[in-house]
Coordinates of C-alpha atoms in Angstrom, one line a residue:
Chain A
M1 CA 1.2 4.9 16.5
L2 CA 3.3 2.7 14.3
V3 CA 4.0 0.9 17.6
M4 CA 0.3 0.3 18.0
K5 CA 0.2 -1.2 14.5
A6 CA 3.3 -3.4 15.3
W7 CA 1.7 -4.5 18.6
L8 CA -1.6 -5.5 16.8
E9 CA 0.3 -7.4 14.2
I10 CA 2.5 -9.2 16.7
R11 CA 0.4 -9.8 19.9
W12 CA -1.0 -13.2 18.9
R13 CA 2.3 -14.3 17.5
L14 CA 3.9 -13.4 20.8
L15 CA 1.4 -15.6 22.7
F16 CA 2.0 -18.4 20.3
T17 CA 5.7 -18.2 20.5
L18 CA 5.5 -18.1 24.3
I19 CA 3.6 -21.4 24.3
F20 CA 6.1 -22.7 21.7
V21 CA 9.1 -21.9 24.0
A22 CA 7.4 -23.1 27.2
G23 CA 6.6 -26.5 25.7
P24 CA 10.1 -28.0 25.8
M25 CA 10.5 -26.7 29.4
Y26 CA 7.3 -28.2 30.5
F27 CA 8.0 -31.6 29.2
A28 CA 11.7 -31.7 30.0
G29 CA 13.0 -33.9 32.9
R30 CA 14.6 -32.0 35.7
S31 CA 16.7 -34.6 37.4
S32 CA 19.8 -35.0 35.3
A33 CA 22.3 -32.7 33.8
E34 CA 21.9 -34.3 30.3
E35 CA 18.1 -33.6 30.4
T36 CA 18.8 -30.0 31.4
T37 CA 21.4 -29.6 28.6
R38 CA 19.0 -31.1 26.1
M39 CA 16.3 -28.8 27.2
L40 CA 18.6 -25.7 26.9
D41 CA 19.6 -26.9 23.4
V42 CA 16.0 -27.1 22.3
V43 CA 14.9 -23.9 24.0
S44 CA 17.8 -21.9 22.5
L45 CA 16.7 -23.1 19.0
T46 CA 13.1 -22.1 19.7
W47 CA 14.4 -18.6 20.6
L48 CA 15.9 -18.4 17.2
F49 CA 12.7 -19.5 15.5
C50 CA 10.8 -16.9 17.6
A51 CA 13.3 -14.2 16.4
V52 CA 12.5 -15.2 12.8
Y53 CA 8.8 -15.5 13.3
L54 CA 8.4 -12.1 15.0
A55 CA 10.2 -10.2 12.3
G56 CA 8.5 -7.9 9.8
S57 CA 9.3 -5.1 7.5
G58 CA 6.6 -2.7 8.6
I59 CA 5.5 -2.1 5.1
R60 CA 4.0 -5.4 4.0
T61 CA 0.9 -5.8 6.2
Q62 CA 1.1 -9.0 8.4
S63 CA -1.9 -10.9 9.6
P64 CA -1.9 -11.8 13.3
F65 CA -2.9 -15.4 12.7
R66 CA -1.8 -16.6 9.3
T67 CA 0.9 -15.7 6.8
T68 CA 0.0 -13.2 4.1
K69 CA 0.4 -14.3 0.5
G70 CA 1.3 -11.4 -1.8
L71 CA 0.9 -7.8 -0.9
H72 CA -2.1 -7.0 1.2
G73 CA -4.2 -4.0 -0.2
S74 CA -3.5 -2.0 3.0
T75 CA 0.2 -1.8 2.0
L76 CA -0.6 1.1 -0.2
F77 CA -2.4 2.8 2.7
T78 CA 0.7 2.4 4.8
L79 CA 2.8 3.9 2.1
S80 CA 0.5 6.9 1.8
L81 CA 1.1 7.9 5.4
P82 CA 3.5 10.8 5.9
V83 CA 6.4 8.8 7.3
T84 CA 9.6 7.6 5.6
R85 CA 9.9 4.0 4.7
L86 CA 13.0 3.8 7.0
R87 CA 10.8 4.7 9.9
L88 CA 8.2 2.1 9.0
L89 CA 10.9 -0.5 8.9
A90 CA 12.8 0.7 12.0
V91 CA 9.7 0.7 14.2
R92 CA 8.5 -2.7 13.2
A93 CA 11.9 -4.3 13.3
G94 CA 12.7 -2.6 16.6
F95 CA 9.4 -3.7 18.1
G96 CA 9.9 -7.2 16.9
L97 CA 13.3 -7.4 18.4
L98 CA 11.9 -6.1 21.7
A99 CA 9.3 -8.9 21.7
V100 CA 12.1 -11.4 21.0
V101 CA 14.1 -10.1 23.9
A102 CA 11.0 -10.2 26.1
I103 CA 10.4 -13.8 25.3
I104 CA 14.1 -14.7 25.9
A105 CA 14.0 -12.9 29.2
F106 CA 10.8 -14.5 30.3
S107 CA 11.7 -18.1 29.3
S108 CA 15.3 -17.9 30.5
A109 CA 14.1 -16.6 33.8
A110 CA 11.6 -19.5 33.9
A111 CA 14.4 -22.0 33.2
W112 CA 16.5 -20.4 35.9
I113 CA 13.8 -20.7 38.4
L114 CA 12.3 -24.1 37.4
F115 CA 15.5 -26.0 36.7
P116 CA 17.8 -26.3 39.8
L117 CA 20.6 -27.6 37.5
V118 CA 20.6 -24.4 35.5
R119 CA 21.1 -22.4 38.7
A120 CA 23.8 -24.8 40.0
G121 CA 27.2 -23.4 39.7
S122 CA 26.2 -20.1 38.3
T123 CA 25.3 -16.7 39.8
P124 CA 22.6 -14.1 38.9
A125 CA 25.3 -12.2 37.1
D126 CA 25.9 -15.3 34.9
F127 CA 22.2 -15.4 34.2
L128 CA 22.3 -11.8 33.0
R129 CA 25.3 -12.5 30.8
W130 CA 23.4 -15.5 29.4
L131 CA 20.5 -13.2 28.7
L132 CA 22.7 -10.7 26.9
T133 CA 24.4 -13.3 24.8
T134 CA 21.2 -15.0 23.7
A135 CA 19.5 -11.7 22.9
C136 CA 22.5 -10.6 20.8
C137 CA 22.6 -13.9 18.9
A138 CA 18.8 -13.8 18.3
A139 CA 19.2 -10.2 17.0
G140 CA 21.4 -11.5 14.2
F141 CA 18.7 -14.0 13.1
H142 CA 16.0 -11.5 13.6
A143 CA 17.7 -9.0 11.3
M144 CA 18.2 -11.7 8.7
S145 CA 14.5 -12.4 8.8
V146 CA 13.7 -8.7 8.5
L147 CA 15.9 -8.5 5.4
V148 CA 14.1 -11.5 3.9
S149 CA 10.7 -10.0 4.7
T150 CA 11.5 -7.0 2.6
V151 CA 11.7 -9.1 -0.6
L152 CA 9.7 -12.3 0.0
D153 CA 6.1 -13.1 0.9
E154 CA 5.7 -13.8 4.6
M155 CA 5.3 -17.5 4.2
W156 CA 8.6 -17.7 2.2
Q157 CA 10.2 -15.4 4.6
I158 CA 9.6 -17.8 7.5
Y159 CA 10.6 -20.9 5.4
A160 CA 13.8 -19.3 4.1
S161 CA 14.8 -18.0 7.6
F162 CA 14.1 -21.4 9.2
A163 CA 16.1 -23.1 6.4
A164 CA 19.0 -20.6 7.1
I165 CA 19.0 -21.5 10.8
F166 CA 19.0 -25.3 10.1
G167 CA 21.6 -24.7 7.4
L168 CA 23.9 -22.8 9.7
K169 CA 23.5 -25.3 12.5
W170 CA 24.4 -28.1 10.1
L171 CA 27.3 -26.2 8.8
T172 CA 28.7 -25.4 12.3
S173 CA 28.4 -29.1 13.2
K174 CA 30.3 -30.2 10.1
F175 CA 32.9 -27.4 10.1
P176 CA 33.1 -26.2 13.6
P177 CA 34.1 -22.5 13.9
P178 CA 36.3 -21.3 16.9
P179 CA 34.2 -22.0 20.0
S180 CA 34.0 -18.3 20.9
L181 CA 32.4 -17.6 17.5
D182 CA 29.9 -20.5 17.5
V183 CA 26.5 -18.8 18.1
F184 CA 24.8 -22.1 18.8
R185 CA 27.4 -23.2 21.3
V186 CA 27.6 -19.9 23.2
M187 CA 23.8 -20.2 23.9
T188 CA 24.1 -23.8 25.2
T189 CA 27.1 -25.8 26.2
G190 CA 29.4 -22.8 26.0
S191 CA 27.0 -20.4 27.6
P192 CA 28.0 -17.8 30.3
L193 CA 26.1 -20.1 32.8
L194 CA 29.1 -22.4 32.5
T195 CA 31.9 -20.2 31.4
H196 CA 30.9 -17.2 33.7
A197 CA 31.9 -14.8 30.9
V198 CA 30.2 -13.1 28.0
P199 CA 31.5 -14.6 24.7
W200 CA 32.3 -11.2 23.2
P201 CA 33.6 -12.5 19.8
A202 CA 30.2 -14.2 19.0
V203 CA 28.2 -11.4 20.5
S204 CA 30.2 -8.8 18.5
V205 CA 29.8 -10.8 15.3
C206 CA 26.0 -11.2 15.8
L207 CA 25.6 -7.5 16.5
C208 CA 27.7 -6.4 13.5
L209 CA 25.8 -8.8 11.3
A210 CA 22.4 -7.5 12.7
G211 CA 23.5 -3.9 11.9
I212 CA 24.7 -4.8 8.4
L213 CA 21.5 -6.8 7.6
F214 CA 19.3 -4.0 8.9
L215 CA 21.1 -1.5 6.7
L216 CA 20.7 -3.8 3.7
A217 CA 16.9 -4.1 4.6
A218 CA 16.7 -0.3 4.8
R219 CA 18.3 0.0 1.3
V220 CA 16.0 -2.6 -0.2
V221 CA 12.9 -0.9 1.3
E222 CA 14.0 2.5 0.0
T223 CA 14.3 1.2 -3.6
N224 CA 11.4 -1.3 -3.6
E225 CA 8.3 -0.6 -5.6
Y226 CA 4.9 -1.6 -4.4
Chain B
M1 CA -0.3 29.0 -3.8
N2 CA 0.5 26.9 -6.9
D3 CA -1.8 27.1 -9.9
F4 CA -1.5 23.3 -10.2
A5 CA -1.9 20.8 -7.5
I6 CA -0.4 18.1 -9.8
E7 CA 1.8 18.6 -12.8
A8 CA 3.3 15.7 -14.8
R9 CA 5.4 16.1 -17.9
G10 CA 6.5 13.2 -20.1
L11 CA 5.8 10.6 -17.4
R12 CA 7.1 7.2 -18.3
K13 CA 6.8 3.8 -16.5
S14 CA 7.4 0.3 -17.7
F15 CA 6.9 -3.1 -16.1
K16 CA 9.0 -5.9 -17.5
G17 CA 9.2 -4.4 -20.9
H18 CA 5.5 -3.4 -21.0
S19 CA 5.0 0.3 -21.1
A20 CA 2.3 1.4 -18.6
L21 CA 2.9 5.2 -19.0
N22 CA 4.2 6.5 -22.2
G23 CA 4.9 10.2 -21.9
L24 CA 1.9 11.2 -19.9
D25 CA 1.3 15.0 -19.5
L26 CA -1.1 16.0 -16.8
R27 CA -2.1 19.3 -15.2
V28 CA -4.5 19.4 -12.3
P29 CA -5.5 23.0 -11.4
T30 CA -5.7 23.7 -7.7
G31 CA -9.3 23.7 -6.4
S32 CA -10.6 21.6 -9.4
I33 CA -12.5 18.3 -9.4
F34 CA -10.5 16.4 -11.9
G35 CA -11.8 13.1 -13.4
F36 CA -9.1 10.8 -14.6
L37 CA -10.5 8.3 -17.1
G38 CA -9.2 5.4 -19.0
R39 CA -9.8 1.7 -19.7
N40 CA -8.4 -1.0 -17.4
G41 CA -4.7 -1.0 -17.8
A42 CA -4.6 2.4 -19.3
G43 CA -2.1 3.6 -16.7
K44 CA -4.4 5.3 -14.1
T45 CA -3.4 3.3 -11.0
S46 CA 0.3 3.5 -12.1
T47 CA 0.0 7.3 -12.2
I48 CA -1.6 7.4 -8.8
K49 CA 1.0 5.1 -7.3
I50 CA 3.8 7.3 -8.7
L51 CA 2.0 10.4 -7.2
M52 CA 1.9 8.6 -3.8
G53 CA 5.5 7.5 -4.0
A54 CA 4.8 3.7 -4.1
L55 CA 6.2 3.5 -7.6
K56 CA 9.1 5.4 -9.1
S57 CA 8.8 6.7 -12.6
D58 CA 11.3 5.7 -15.3
G59 CA 11.3 9.2 -16.8
G60 CA 9.6 12.6 -16.9
E61 CA 8.9 15.1 -14.2
V62 CA 6.1 15.1 -11.6
S63 CA 5.5 17.8 -9.0
V64 CA 2.7 18.0 -6.4
F65 CA 2.0 21.4 -4.8
G66 CA 4.9 22.6 -6.9
E67 CA 7.4 20.3 -5.2
P68 CA 9.1 17.6 -7.3
I69 CA 8.3 14.2 -6.0
S70 CA 11.7 12.8 -7.2
V71 CA 13.2 14.5 -4.2
A72 CA 12.7 11.9 -1.5
S73 CA 12.7 14.4 1.4
N74 CA 9.7 16.2 -0.2
M75 CA 7.4 13.2 0.0
V76 CA 6.6 13.2 3.7
G77 CA 5.5 16.8 3.6
I78 CA 3.6 16.2 0.4
R79 CA 1.8 13.1 1.8
R80 CA 0.8 15.1 4.9
R81 CA -1.3 17.3 2.6
I82 CA -2.9 14.5 0.6
G83 CA -5.9 12.3 1.4
F84 CA -5.8 9.0 -0.4
V85 CA -8.4 6.4 -1.1
T86 CA -6.9 3.2 -2.6
E87 CA -8.3 1.2 -5.4
D88 CA -9.2 -1.9 -3.3
K89 CA -10.2 0.0 -0.2
E90 CA -8.2 -2.4 2.0
L91 CA -7.2 -1.4 5.5
Y92 CA -5.5 -3.3 8.3
P93 CA -7.5 -6.5 8.9
Y94 CA -6.7 -6.7 12.6
M95 CA -8.0 -3.2 13.4
T96 CA -11.5 -2.0 14.2
V97 CA -13.0 1.2 12.7
E98 CA -12.2 3.1 15.9
Q99 CA -8.6 1.7 16.0
V100 CA -7.9 2.7 12.3
I101 CA -9.1 6.3 13.1
R102 CA -6.9 6.4 16.3
F103 CA -4.0 5.0 14.4
T104 CA -4.2 7.5 11.5
R105 CA -4.9 10.7 13.6
P106 CA -1.4 11.3 15.0
F107 CA 0.2 11.4 11.5
F108 CA -1.7 14.5 10.5
P109 CA -1.2 17.7 12.6
K110 CA -4.4 19.3 11.0
W111 CA -6.6 16.3 12.0
R112 CA -10.0 17.4 13.3
D113 CA -11.8 15.0 15.7
D114 CA -15.1 16.8 15.2
L115 CA -14.9 16.1 11.4
A116 CA -14.1 12.4 12.1
K117 CA -17.0 12.1 14.5
R118 CA -19.4 13.9 12.1
Y119 CA -18.5 11.6 9.2
L120 CA -18.5 8.5 11.4
S121 CA -22.1 9.3 12.2
R122 CA -23.1 10.5 8.7
F123 CA -21.6 7.4 7.1
E124 CA -23.1 5.2 9.8
L125 CA -19.8 3.4 10.5
P126 CA -19.8 1.1 13.5
P127 CA -16.7 2.1 15.5
G128 CA -16.2 -1.3 17.1
R129 CA -16.5 -3.4 14.0
K130 CA -13.4 -5.1 12.5
I131 CA -12.3 -4.1 9.0
P132 CA -12.9 -7.5 7.4
D133 CA -16.5 -7.4 8.7
L134 CA -17.2 -4.1 6.8
S135 CA -18.8 -4.1 3.4
K136 CA -16.8 -2.6 0.5
G137 CA -19.0 0.5 0.7
M138 CA -18.3 0.9 4.4
R139 CA -14.6 0.6 3.7
S140 CA -14.8 3.2 1.0
K141 CA -16.6 5.5 3.4
L142 CA -14.0 4.9 6.1
M143 CA -11.1 5.6 3.8
L144 CA -12.9 8.8 2.7
L145 CA -13.4 9.7 6.4
L146 CA -9.6 9.2 7.0
A147 CA -8.8 11.3 3.9
I148 CA -11.2 14.1 4.8
S149 CA -10.6 14.4 8.5
H150 CA -7.1 15.7 8.3
R151 CA -8.3 18.5 6.0
A152 CA -6.2 17.4 3.0
E153 CA -5.6 20.0 0.4
L154 CA -5.6 17.3 -2.3
L155 CA -7.7 14.2 -2.4
I156 CA -6.5 11.4 -4.6
L157 CA -9.3 8.9 -5.0
D158 CA -8.7 5.7 -7.0
E159 CA -12.2 4.6 -8.1
P160 CA -13.9 5.9 -5.0
T161 CA -17.4 4.6 -5.9
D162 CA -16.4 1.2 -7.2
G163 CA -18.5 -1.5 -5.7
L164 CA -20.9 0.9 -3.9
D165 CA -24.6 0.7 -3.9
P166 CA -26.4 3.7 -5.5
L167 CA -27.2 5.3 -2.1
A168 CA -23.5 5.1 -1.0
V169 CA -22.4 6.5 -4.4
E170 CA -24.7 9.4 -3.8
D171 CA -23.2 10.0 -0.3
V172 CA -19.7 9.9 -1.5
L173 CA -20.2 12.1 -4.5
R174 CA -22.1 14.7 -2.4
E175 CA -19.2 14.8 0.1
I176 CA -16.6 15.2 -2.7
V177 CA -18.5 18.1 -4.2
S178 CA -19.2 19.8 -0.9
L179 CA -15.5 19.5 0.1
A180 CA -14.3 21.1 -3.1
A181 CA -16.9 23.9 -2.8
A182 CA -16.4 24.6 1.0
E183 CA -12.7 24.0 1.5
G184 CA -11.3 24.5 -1.9
T185 CA -9.9 21.0 -1.8
T186 CA -8.5 19.7 -5.1
V187 CA -10.0 16.3 -6.0
F188 CA -8.2 14.0 -8.4
F189 CA -10.2 10.9 -9.0
S190 CA -10.1 8.0 -11.3
S191 CA -13.4 6.3 -12.3
H192 CA -15.0 4.0 -14.8
Q193 CA -18.4 5.6 -14.0
L194 CA -18.6 8.2 -16.7
T195 CA -22.0 9.5 -15.7
E196 CA -20.6 10.2 -12.2
V197 CA -17.6 11.9 -13.6
E198 CA -19.8 14.0 -15.8
R199 CA -21.9 15.0 -12.8
I200 CA -19.1 16.2 -10.5
A201 CA -15.9 16.9 -12.5
D202 CA -15.1 20.3 -13.9
R203 CA -12.0 19.0 -15.7
I204 CA -11.1 15.6 -17.1
A205 CA -8.3 13.7 -18.8
I206 CA -8.8 10.5 -20.8
I207 CA -5.7 8.4 -20.9
D208 CA -5.1 5.5 -23.2
R209 CA -1.9 3.3 -23.4
G210 CA -0.2 5.6 -21.0
R211 CA -0.8 8.9 -22.8
A212 CA -3.4 11.6 -22.3
I213 CA -5.5 11.6 -25.4
V214 CA -8.1 14.2 -24.3
S215 CA -7.7 16.7 -21.5
G216 CA -9.4 20.0 -20.5
S217 CA -12.4 21.6 -18.9
L218 CA -15.5 19.4 -19.2
D219 CA -17.6 22.4 -20.3
D220 CA -15.1 23.3 -23.0
L221 CA -15.0 19.7 -24.2
K222 CA -18.7 19.4 -24.4
A223 CA -18.9 22.7 -26.2
R224 CA -16.2 21.7 -28.6
Y225 CA -17.5 18.2 -29.4
Q226 CA -20.8 17.7 -31.3
R227 CA -22.2 14.7 -33.1
L228 CA -23.4 15.0 -36.7
H229 CA -25.8 12.3 -37.8
V230 CA -26.1 12.1 -41.5
V231 CA -28.6 9.8 -43.2
F232 CA -28.6 9.1 -46.9
Q233 CA -31.3 7.8 -49.1
E234 CA -28.9 5.2 -50.5
V235 CA -25.8 3.6 -49.2
L236 CA -22.8 5.7 -50.1
R237 CA -20.6 4.0 -52.7
A238 CA -17.4 6.1 -52.3
P239 CA -15.9 7.2 -49.0
V240 CA -16.2 10.9 -48.2
Q241 CA -13.1 13.0 -47.5
W242 CA -14.4 15.1 -44.5
V243 CA -13.1 18.5 -43.8
Q244 CA -11.0 19.2 -40.8
G245 CA -12.8 18.7 -37.4
A246 CA -14.2 15.3 -38.0
E247 CA -12.5 13.3 -35.2
H248 CA -14.1 10.0 -35.7
V249 CA -16.4 8.8 -38.4
R250 CA -18.5 5.6 -38.2
Q251 CA -20.7 4.4 -41.1
E252 CA -23.5 1.9 -40.6
G253 CA -25.5 1.2 -43.7
R254 CA -27.1 4.5 -45.0
S255 CA -26.1 6.5 -41.9
I256 CA -22.8 8.1 -40.9
S257 CA -22.1 9.3 -37.4
I258 CA -19.4 11.9 -37.0
L259 CA -17.8 13.1 -33.8
A260 CA -16.7 16.6 -34.5
S261 CA -14.3 18.7 -32.5
G262 CA -14.8 22.2 -34.0
N263 CA -15.4 23.4 -37.5
L264 CA -18.9 22.1 -37.1
Q265 CA -20.5 24.6 -39.5
A266 CA -18.2 23.5 -42.3
L267 CA -18.8 19.8 -41.6
A268 CA -22.5 20.2 -41.6
E269 CA -22.4 22.2 -44.9
Q270 CA -20.3 19.5 -46.4
A271 CA -22.7 16.8 -45.3
R272 CA -25.7 18.7 -46.6
S273 CA -24.0 19.2 -49.9
L274 CA -23.9 15.4 -50.4
P275 CA -26.8 14.0 -52.6
G276 CA -29.8 12.8 -50.6
A277 CA -28.3 13.6 -47.1
S278 CA -30.3 14.8 -44.1
V279 CA -28.2 16.1 -41.3
E280 CA -28.9 16.5 -37.6
V281 CA -26.5 17.9 -34.9
F282 CA -26.6 16.5 -31.3
P283 CA -24.7 17.5 -28.2
V284 CA -22.5 14.7 -27.0
T285 CA -22.0 13.1 -23.5
L286 CA -18.7 12.4 -21.9
K287 CA -19.4 8.7 -22.5
E288 CA -19.5 9.3 -26.2
I289 CA -16.3 11.3 -26.2
F290 CA -14.6 8.6 -24.1
L291 CA -15.8 5.7 -26.2
D292 CA -15.0 7.3 -29.5
H293 CA -11.5 8.2 -28.5
V294 CA -10.7 4.9 -26.8
R295 CA -12.2 2.8 -29.6
E296 CA -10.3 4.9 -32.2
G297 CA -7.1 4.2 -30.2
N298 CA -7.7 0.5 -30.5

């Protein structure tokens, strides 16, 4: 039933993010490699924004349409249910991540089908590798937003997480990490569509980071007072 | 079965240096209807939040159904046996009445659909209506429905009648009393409505500044407390040193009002012995006991 709550909190956001992701693809030119690369660059960034926007702690009630300021009164009702805080967090975070993966799968499939240049030179296996890579990278950002949502109001959670994405992108452009560890690069110019291999170092780092951030969020939720 | 549904000893809680609970002692006998009274900020909601596990106490011991709530693993089992109505009666704004019921049901193995349906109809709650479109009275009734339908052994109600119209208050109070009588449910409720508390509670505690200043059976308290009204022919020039039992003394012109807690006979005799005094004894209401104690504390 916590899944039902998560779905009701997330469903309109899911629709909104789908439109948000579909926009760059709809307006992108399809004739040149540069336009396709630019489209992939923008779309991969929108995936990260989706990962942040669809995150939640499961304890603070979220409104489907607007961000909630302060603690909604129903938070106390949630806490009075006979479930652990860890379960509340895990179900909401897990469902949010599932929604992110669904959006990535849907939009990357759309890009694969609609843009001949994305398909050119890559196989369906490369497409699946690309999907795996982007989903793992998005999981890291999603977990970051989940952690932030345990301590900040929703509006600040989104601002702080967006700022972290921009900050990290700026940082990686100023001080480039090894290409195999650059999460922005492995989703676009260094993606498995071009390299034909999963960038395991970046994927591993993102998954480890997601795990650590989730454990931190669980710790915060256990000790928080409402 | 435990004699006490709730037991708190020396409960303490501070927020940023401000002490909300300052050594609260509380014993709620199983099967009782227990009124928890106090001014705004006295510590009622903090106590309730600690009982529900939303806040952690800074000190003291609390057990519910005999199980200490400081042991985290106890809390899920404890909450399964509690029905809770929150202070602001807020539920998920994106759900309808029917969805909230459907959402809550699976958490409680003892949930009874027939009870939920009965109360849905008795409280005239529209199943398809969204929570934000319900009045506060309807939300109170819905929360009560959720608390009752899983046959909770303990109802914790934070100002259950706040904001309700008189008809809704009557409905809610009637349900509380009938539940306690029929099912033996313990009811622990906070309220500012002293006449309501007096009508349904069999035990009360008054808290002020985080401590219980009066506690016990309502009948015992009303038998123990009496008011002496002493009127003099002239204004008293010197203050009187009253014998033991005079809890609070208030002088206005030629009259003195004494809230007595025991030793009434001796107090009345002392008053009559004063020159020109006429003495009358009145029973007191819960409101008078409350006001006298809380005023005295401030």
